[in-house]
Amino acid sequence: GVSPMVAIALLPGVLRDFHRLHPKVFVHIREDTLDHLNSKLLSGELDLVIGRIEEGQAPPDLTHEKLCDTPLCLAVCRSHPLAGTKNVTWAQALSYPWMAPPPGSPFRNLMELTLESMNLGKPNVLVESAYIHTNAVLLEGTDLIAPMSRATAWCIQGAALEVLDLFIPYQGSVSLLWRLEDQGEQLIQDFMDCARRQSVSMV
């Protein structure tokens, strides 16, 4: 199971690495938000989840390991009024409508924590979507601003995205989650090792 950001920025390299080790092993990928994936992991429908969890949000019944930090950014289409602007301010960014993940999602929580820590108001969220490729297409030709990981923005630059020149003090993280009883399963361990290796180059 993978969160949308992981599906784009980390999973391709993990799968290539894993299939070099096990070229004949079937892998089923389930992309969803972490709350849905974790319930399927607990029920045994999934063997492993790779996704974004923040401090204190790991389910108590699952084992987890942090892989890497993921710097955040605000992305816009290249025709956006703020595209190419140096030293964008938060006041400028909040004056435009936003596209954001659903309430309660780890990324939405992190976004709101960032704004709250700087005593800023909530953005005017006009579109809610957890699907990053969809968001990239929906940004085109609009004044919408979309928070996402910097690694994701770099992976989908072909969708004509641009990262705003704006400092974000908080960053997210990507973690492995698994059931303790699966600790000794060799294929699961090998997949986790592939994720550890690939996460080193993820920013």
Short mmCIF file of C-alpha atoms in Angstrom, two decimals:
data_model
loop_
_atom_site.label_atom_id
_atom_site.label_comp_id
_atom_site.label_asym_id
_atom_site.label_seq_id
_atom_site.Cartn_x
_atom_site.Cartn_y
_atom_site.Cartn_z
CA GLY A 1 0.00 0.00 0.00
CA VAL A 2 1.34 3.44 -0.91
CA SER A 3 0.20 7.00 -0.39
CA PRO A 4 -0.18 9.08 -3.60
CA MET A 5 3.07 10.95 -3.03
CA VAL A 6 5.02 7.73 -2.50
CA ALA A 7 3.47 6.22 -5.63
CA ILE A 8 5.01 8.99 -7.72
CA ALA A 9 8.26 9.90 -6.00
CA LEU A 10 9.53 6.64 -4.43
CA LEU A 11 7.72 3.52 -5.65
CA PRO A 12 9.10 3.32 -9.24
CA GLY A 13 12.68 2.96 -7.98
CA VAL A 14 11.64 0.54 -5.24
CA LEU A 15 9.90 -1.75 -7.73
CA ARG A 16 12.84 -1.74 -10.13
CA ASP A 17 15.18 -2.60 -7.26
CA PHE A 18 12.89 -5.33 -5.91
CA HIS A 19 12.36 -7.01 -9.28
CA ARG A 20 16.09 -7.13 -9.87
CA LEU A 21 16.20 -9.32 -6.74
CA HIS A 22 12.96 -11.22 -7.41
CA PRO A 23 12.11 -10.96 -11.12
CA LYS A 24 9.21 -13.44 -10.94
CA VAL A 25 7.44 -12.23 -7.80
CA PHE A 26 3.95 -10.76 -8.29
CA VAL A 27 3.43 -7.38 -6.59
CA HIS A 28 -0.02 -5.88 -6.05
CA ILE A 29 0.00 -2.10 -5.49
CA ARG A 30 -2.82 -0.35 -3.67
CA GLU A 31 -2.72 3.47 -3.79
CA ASP A 32 -4.91 5.26 -1.26
CA THR A 33 -4.87 7.59 1.71
CA LEU A 34 -3.01 6.31 4.75
CA ASP A 35 -6.08 5.83 6.96
CA HIS A 36 -7.60 3.39 4.45
CA LEU A 37 -4.28 1.64 3.83
CA ASN A 38 -3.57 1.14 7.53
CA SER A 39 -6.92 -0.56 8.10
CA LYS A 40 -6.18 -2.96 5.23
CA LEU A 41 -2.72 -3.61 6.65
CA LEU A 42 -4.22 -4.45 10.04
CA SER A 43 -6.73 -6.81 8.45
CA GLY A 44 -4.02 -8.62 6.48
CA GLU A 45 -5.14 -7.42 3.04
CA LEU A 46 -1.78 -5.67 2.66
CA ASP A 47 1.70 -6.80 3.73
CA LEU A 48 3.34 -3.38 3.90
CA VAL A 49 2.45 0.31 3.73
CA ILE A 50 4.75 3.15 2.70
CA GLY A 51 3.36 6.58 3.42
CA ARG A 52 3.53 9.86 5.23
CA ILE A 53 2.99 9.77 8.98
CA GLU A 54 3.72 12.61 11.33
CA GLU A 55 4.96 12.61 14.91
CA GLY A 56 2.58 10.72 17.18
CA GLN A 57 0.28 9.60 14.37
CA ALA A 58 1.53 6.04 13.86
CA PRO A 59 -1.18 3.46 14.64
CA PRO A 60 -0.35 1.70 17.94
CA ASP A 61 -1.00 -1.76 16.49
CA LEU A 62 1.56 -1.36 13.69
CA THR A 63 5.35 -1.26 13.64
CA HIS A 64 6.83 1.70 11.80
CA GLU A 65 10.20 3.04 10.70
CA LYS A 66 10.93 6.50 9.34
CA LEU A 67 12.63 6.42 5.95
CA CYS A 68 13.27 10.07 5.18
CA ASP A 69 12.07 13.64 5.50
CA THR A 70 10.16 15.25 2.66
CA PRO A 71 10.46 19.03 2.26
CA LEU A 72 7.18 20.69 1.32
CA CYS A 73 6.42 23.31 -1.30
CA LEU A 74 3.56 25.18 -2.93
CA ALA A 75 3.07 24.41 -6.61
CA VAL A 76 1.29 26.42 -9.30
CA CYS A 77 0.93 26.24 -13.06
CA ARG A 78 3.38 28.29 -15.09
CA SER A 79 0.72 30.83 -16.08
CA HIS A 80 -0.15 31.56 -12.44
CA PRO A 81 0.28 35.25 -11.45
CA LEU A 82 2.86 34.25 -8.80
CA ALA A 83 4.89 31.95 -11.07
CA GLY A 84 8.43 33.26 -11.37
CA THR A 85 7.98 35.77 -8.54
CA LYS A 86 10.96 36.06 -6.22
CA ASN A 87 10.46 35.91 -2.44
CA VAL A 88 6.74 35.16 -2.48
CA THR A 89 5.07 36.07 0.83
CA TRP A 90 2.49 34.03 2.71
CA ALA A 91 0.06 36.91 2.36
CA GLN A 92 0.38 36.63 -1.41
CA ALA A 93 -0.02 32.84 -1.38
CA LEU A 94 -3.09 33.01 0.86
CA SER A 95 -4.74 35.59 -1.38
CA TYR A 96 -5.29 32.88 -4.02
CA PRO A 97 -7.55 29.80 -3.84
CA TRP A 98 -5.93 26.48 -2.93
CA MET A 99 -6.28 22.84 -3.88
CA ALA A 100 -5.60 20.58 -0.89
CA PRO A 101 -5.95 17.00 0.37
CA PRO A 102 -9.09 16.11 2.37
CA PRO A 103 -9.37 17.17 6.04
CA GLY A 104 -7.79 14.69 8.42
CA SER A 105 -5.16 13.49 5.96
CA PRO A 106 -1.57 13.68 7.24
CA PHE A 107 -0.59 16.18 4.56
CA ARG A 108 -3.59 18.43 5.29
CA ASN A 109 -2.79 18.27 9.00
CA LEU A 110 0.81 19.23 8.32
CA MET A 111 -0.26 22.10 6.08
CA GLU A 112 -2.58 23.47 8.76
CA LEU A 113 0.10 23.03 11.44
CA THR A 114 2.53 25.03 9.32
CA LEU A 115 0.08 27.91 8.91
CA GLU A 116 -0.94 27.82 12.56
CA SER A 117 2.70 27.96 13.72
CA MET A 118 3.12 31.23 11.82
CA ASN A 119 -0.18 32.66 13.09
CA LEU A 120 -1.64 32.62 9.60
CA GLY A 121 -5.25 31.98 8.67
CA LYS A 122 -6.50 28.97 6.79
CA PRO A 123 -6.37 29.07 2.98
CA ASN A 124 -9.47 29.29 0.84
CA VAL A 125 -9.60 25.65 -0.29
CA LEU A 126 -11.78 25.48 -3.40
CA VAL A 127 -10.79 21.95 -4.48
CA GLU A 128 -10.13 18.90 -2.31
CA SER A 129 -8.28 15.99 -3.88
CA ALA A 130 -5.79 13.39 -2.68
CA TYR A 131 -4.77 12.41 -6.23
CA ILE A 132 -1.54 14.11 -7.17
CA HIS A 133 -1.58 13.46 -10.92
CA THR A 134 -5.14 14.76 -11.06
CA ASN A 135 -4.12 17.84 -9.09
CA ALA A 136 -1.26 18.56 -11.49
CA VAL A 137 -3.64 18.53 -14.44
CA LEU A 138 -6.29 20.56 -12.61
CA LEU A 139 -3.78 23.30 -11.78
CA GLU A 140 -3.18 24.06 -15.43
CA GLY A 141 -4.65 27.40 -16.51
CA THR A 142 -5.94 28.28 -13.03
CA ASP A 143 -4.95 30.54 -10.13
CA LEU A 144 -5.03 27.57 -7.73
CA ILE A 145 -2.12 26.81 -5.39
CA ALA A 146 -1.43 23.22 -4.33
CA PRO A 147 0.76 22.15 -1.40
CA MET A 148 2.82 19.03 -2.12
CA SER A 149 6.18 17.50 -1.39
CA ARG A 150 9.08 18.99 -3.34
CA ALA A 151 10.01 15.49 -4.57
CA THR A 152 6.52 15.10 -6.05
CA ALA A 153 6.69 18.48 -7.79
CA TRP A 154 10.01 17.54 -9.36
CA CYS A 155 8.68 14.17 -10.53
CA ILE A 156 5.71 15.72 -12.36
CA GLN A 157 7.36 18.81 -13.83
CA GLY A 158 6.19 17.60 -17.23
CA ALA A 159 2.74 18.77 -16.16
CA ALA A 160 4.06 22.35 -16.36
CA LEU A 161 4.23 22.93 -12.63
CA GLU A 162 6.33 25.55 -10.93
CA VAL A 163 7.37 25.68 -7.26
CA LEU A 164 6.79 29.01 -5.54
CA ASP A 165 9.81 30.77 -4.04
CA LEU A 166 8.48 30.51 -0.49
CA PHE A 167 10.09 29.06 2.64
CA ILE A 168 8.04 26.41 4.49
CA PRO A 169 9.41 25.73 7.99
CA TYR A 170 7.85 22.29 8.44
CA GLN A 171 8.49 19.15 6.45
CA GLY A 172 6.82 15.80 6.23
CA SER A 173 8.28 12.34 6.45
CA VAL A 174 7.84 8.97 4.77
CA SER A 175 7.70 5.77 6.83
CA LEU A 176 7.35 2.03 6.47
CA LEU A 177 4.48 0.40 8.38
CA TRP A 178 4.04 -3.34 8.89
CA ARG A 179 2.60 -5.90 11.27
CA LEU A 180 5.01 -7.26 13.85
CA GLU A 181 4.06 -10.84 13.01
CA ASP A 182 5.36 -10.32 9.44
CA GLN A 183 8.81 -9.27 10.70
CA GLY A 184 10.49 -12.48 9.49
CA GLU A 185 8.89 -12.72 6.02
CA GLN A 186 11.83 -12.59 3.59
CA LEU A 187 10.01 -11.00 0.63
CA ILE A 188 8.55 -8.29 2.84
CA GLN A 189 11.98 -7.65 4.36
CA ASP A 190 13.55 -7.44 0.90
CA PHE A 191 10.91 -4.96 -0.26
CA MET A 192 11.53 -2.86 2.84
CA ASP A 193 15.28 -2.91 2.19
CA CYS A 194 14.63 -1.68 -1.35
CA ALA A 195 12.52 1.17 0.06
CA ARG A 196 15.31 2.07 2.49
CA ARG A 197 17.88 2.24 -0.32
CA GLN A 198 15.68 4.28 -2.64
CA SER A 199 14.65 6.75 0.07
CA VAL A 200 18.25 7.93 0.43
CA SER A 201 17.98 9.85 -2.85
CA MET A 202 14.50 11.24 -2.14
CA VAL A 203 14.30 14.90 -1.12
#
